Amino acid sequence: MKIDCIFCKIINKEINSDIIFEDEKTIVFKDIYPKAPVHWLIVPKKHIETHMEITEEDQELMGHLHIITQKVAKKNSINNYKLIMNCGYEAGQRVFHIHLHLLSGKILGEV
Ligand code: AMP
Ligand code: ZN
């Protein structure tokens, strides 16, 4: 938990979000500025700032993130999707708490 992190605040329910799924390690919620008909964010509850900061300790958590992504997609009949992770500011990352973007349908603009 990092106090000035917007996703940590969403995880702690200090900020509202449209939650699709949640378990002890993960939360999935709708992107507030959707770039596709389906645009969700899959977020580990552990505060990890960037992809470059993932460690061996996080291996299981990262695998879990993908399993949850797959399950949530399947449960919502999303059978074709794109996963994006922006890794670093110059790559487009603006929220420094790692997350996967799940997009389905026609993509409008840059993610
Ligand atoms: P990135 O640029 O990869 O760091 O993605 C951050 C994403 O978080 C953007 O697509 C934003 O639209 C989204 N976002 C920012 N604030 C919120 C929020 N309060 N609730 C939901 N999504 C958000
Ligand atoms: Zn955070």
Short mmCIF file of C-alpha atoms and ligand atoms in Angstrom, two decimals:
data_model
loop_
_atom_site.label_atom_id
_atom_site.label_comp_id
_atom_site.label_asym_id
_atom_site.label_seq_id
_atom_site.Cartn_x
_atom_site.Cartn_y
_atom_site.Cartn_z
CA MET A 1 0.00 0.00 0.00
CA LYS A 2 1.38 3.38 -1.05
CA ILE A 3 -0.67 6.30 0.23
CA ASP A 4 -0.41 8.51 -2.84
CA CYS A 5 -1.16 5.70 -5.31
CA ILE A 6 -4.55 5.92 -7.01
CA PHE A 7 -4.80 2.15 -7.56
CA CYS A 8 -3.92 1.44 -3.90
CA LYS A 9 -6.77 3.83 -3.03
CA ILE A 10 -9.13 1.90 -5.32
CA ILE A 11 -7.98 -1.38 -3.73
CA ASN A 12 -8.65 0.10 -0.26
CA LYS A 13 -12.04 1.46 -1.41
CA GLU A 14 -10.98 5.03 -0.66
CA ILE A 15 -11.88 5.83 -4.29
CA ASN A 16 -14.87 4.36 -6.08
CA SER A 17 -14.44 2.18 -9.12
CA ASP A 18 -16.57 -0.14 -11.15
CA ILE A 19 -15.29 -3.49 -9.85
CA ILE A 20 -15.69 -6.56 -12.06
CA PHE A 21 -13.88 -9.08 -9.86
CA GLU A 22 -11.84 -9.22 -6.69
CA ASP A 23 -9.97 -11.83 -4.68
CA GLU A 24 -7.31 -11.62 -1.96
CA LYS A 25 -4.49 -10.88 -4.43
CA THR A 26 -6.19 -9.19 -7.37
CA ILE A 27 -8.76 -6.61 -8.39
CA VAL A 28 -10.32 -6.05 -11.82
CA PHE A 29 -12.16 -2.81 -12.52
CA LYS A 30 -13.32 -0.77 -15.51
CA ASP A 31 -10.96 1.83 -16.92
CA ILE A 32 -12.43 5.27 -16.25
CA TYR A 33 -11.51 6.45 -19.80
CA PRO A 34 -12.32 3.37 -21.88
CA LYS A 35 -10.48 3.05 -25.20
CA ALA A 36 -12.61 0.11 -26.36
CA PRO A 37 -16.12 -1.27 -25.69
CA VAL A 38 -14.48 -3.47 -23.03
CA HIS A 39 -11.53 -1.87 -21.26
CA TRP A 40 -10.72 -3.32 -17.86
CA LEU A 41 -7.67 -3.12 -15.66
CA ILE A 42 -6.30 -6.24 -13.97
CA VAL A 43 -4.32 -5.14 -10.94
CA PRO A 44 -2.36 -7.02 -8.28
CA LYS A 45 -3.16 -5.73 -4.79
CA LYS A 46 0.56 -5.66 -4.02
CA HIS A 47 1.98 -2.24 -4.91
CA ILE A 48 4.65 -2.86 -7.56
CA GLU A 49 5.51 0.31 -9.47
CA THR A 50 6.67 -0.98 -12.83
CA HIS A 51 7.28 -4.19 -14.74
CA MET A 52 11.01 -3.64 -14.13
CA GLU A 53 10.40 -4.01 -10.39
CA ILE A 54 8.82 -7.45 -10.50
CA THR A 55 11.03 -9.94 -8.61
CA GLU A 56 11.28 -13.73 -8.39
CA GLU A 57 9.11 -13.45 -5.29
CA ASP A 58 6.27 -12.21 -7.50
CA GLN A 59 6.32 -15.17 -9.88
CA GLU A 60 3.24 -16.82 -8.46
CA LEU A 61 1.38 -13.51 -8.26
CA MET A 62 2.11 -12.73 -11.92
CA GLY A 63 0.88 -16.17 -12.96
CA HIS A 64 -2.22 -15.64 -10.84
CA LEU A 65 -2.88 -12.34 -12.62
CA HIS A 66 -3.02 -14.15 -15.96
CA ILE A 67 -5.23 -16.94 -14.67
CA ILE A 68 -7.65 -14.36 -13.23
CA THR A 69 -7.59 -12.47 -16.53
CA GLN A 70 -8.49 -15.63 -18.40
CA LYS A 71 -11.26 -16.58 -15.95
CA VAL A 72 -12.82 -13.12 -15.87
CA ALA A 73 -12.78 -12.94 -19.68
CA LYS A 74 -14.35 -16.38 -20.01
CA LYS A 75 -17.01 -15.64 -17.40
CA ASN A 76 -18.04 -12.52 -19.33
CA SER A 77 -18.01 -14.31 -22.72
CA ILE A 78 -15.03 -12.29 -23.93
CA ASN A 79 -13.34 -14.69 -26.32
CA ASN A 80 -11.03 -12.29 -28.16
CA TYR A 81 -9.01 -9.69 -26.37
CA LYS A 82 -5.81 -7.74 -26.26
CA LEU A 83 -3.61 -7.44 -23.16
CA ILE A 84 -1.35 -4.43 -22.78
CA MET A 85 1.06 -3.42 -20.05
CA ASN A 86 2.77 -0.07 -20.41
CA CYS A 87 6.16 -0.41 -18.73
CA GLY A 88 7.71 2.96 -17.90
CA TYR A 89 6.70 6.58 -18.56
CA GLU A 90 8.04 6.75 -22.10
CA ALA A 91 6.10 3.62 -22.96
CA GLY A 92 2.90 5.37 -21.88
CA GLN A 93 2.63 4.30 -18.24
CA ARG A 94 0.85 6.95 -16.18
CA VAL A 95 -0.21 5.00 -13.11
CA PHE A 96 2.82 3.54 -11.35
CA HIS A 97 1.16 0.46 -9.89
CA ILE A 98 1.43 -2.36 -12.42
CA HIS A 99 -1.69 -3.34 -14.31
CA LEU A 100 -2.76 -5.19 -17.41
CA HIS A 101 -5.21 -3.48 -19.74
CA LEU A 102 -7.76 -5.95 -21.12
CA LEU A 103 -9.36 -4.59 -24.28
CA SER A 104 -12.02 -6.14 -26.45
CA GLY A 105 -13.82 -4.71 -29.47
CA LYS A 106 -12.65 -1.85 -31.63
CA ILE A 107 -9.82 0.12 -30.02
CA LEU A 108 -10.20 3.89 -30.14
CA GLY A 109 -6.90 5.66 -29.76
CA GLU A 110 -3.71 4.87 -27.92
CA VAL A 111 -3.84 2.82 -24.74
P1 AMP B 1 -1.31 3.44 -17.91
O1 AMP B 1 -1.24 4.65 -18.80
O2 AMP B 1 -0.94 2.16 -18.60
O3 AMP B 1 -0.57 3.66 -16.62
O4 AMP B 1 -2.85 3.25 -17.58
C1 AMP B 1 -3.50 3.88 -16.55
C2 AMP B 1 -4.98 3.74 -16.84
O5 AMP B 1 -5.68 4.00 -15.63
C3 AMP B 1 -5.51 4.72 -17.88
O6 AMP B 1 -6.11 4.00 -18.96
C4 AMP B 1 -6.56 5.53 -17.12
O7 AMP B 1 -7.70 5.84 -17.89
C5 AMP B 1 -6.90 4.62 -15.95
N1 AMP B 1 -7.34 5.29 -14.73
C6 AMP B 1 -6.80 6.35 -14.13
N2 AMP B 1 -7.49 6.67 -13.02
C7 AMP B 1 -8.49 5.76 -12.92
C8 AMP B 1 -9.56 5.56 -11.99
N3 AMP B 1 -9.72 6.36 -10.92
N4 AMP B 1 -10.40 4.52 -12.20
C9 AMP B 1 -10.25 3.74 -13.28
N5 AMP B 1 -9.26 3.87 -14.18
C10 AMP B 1 -8.40 4.87 -14.02
ZN ZN B 2 -0.34 1.20 -5.54
#
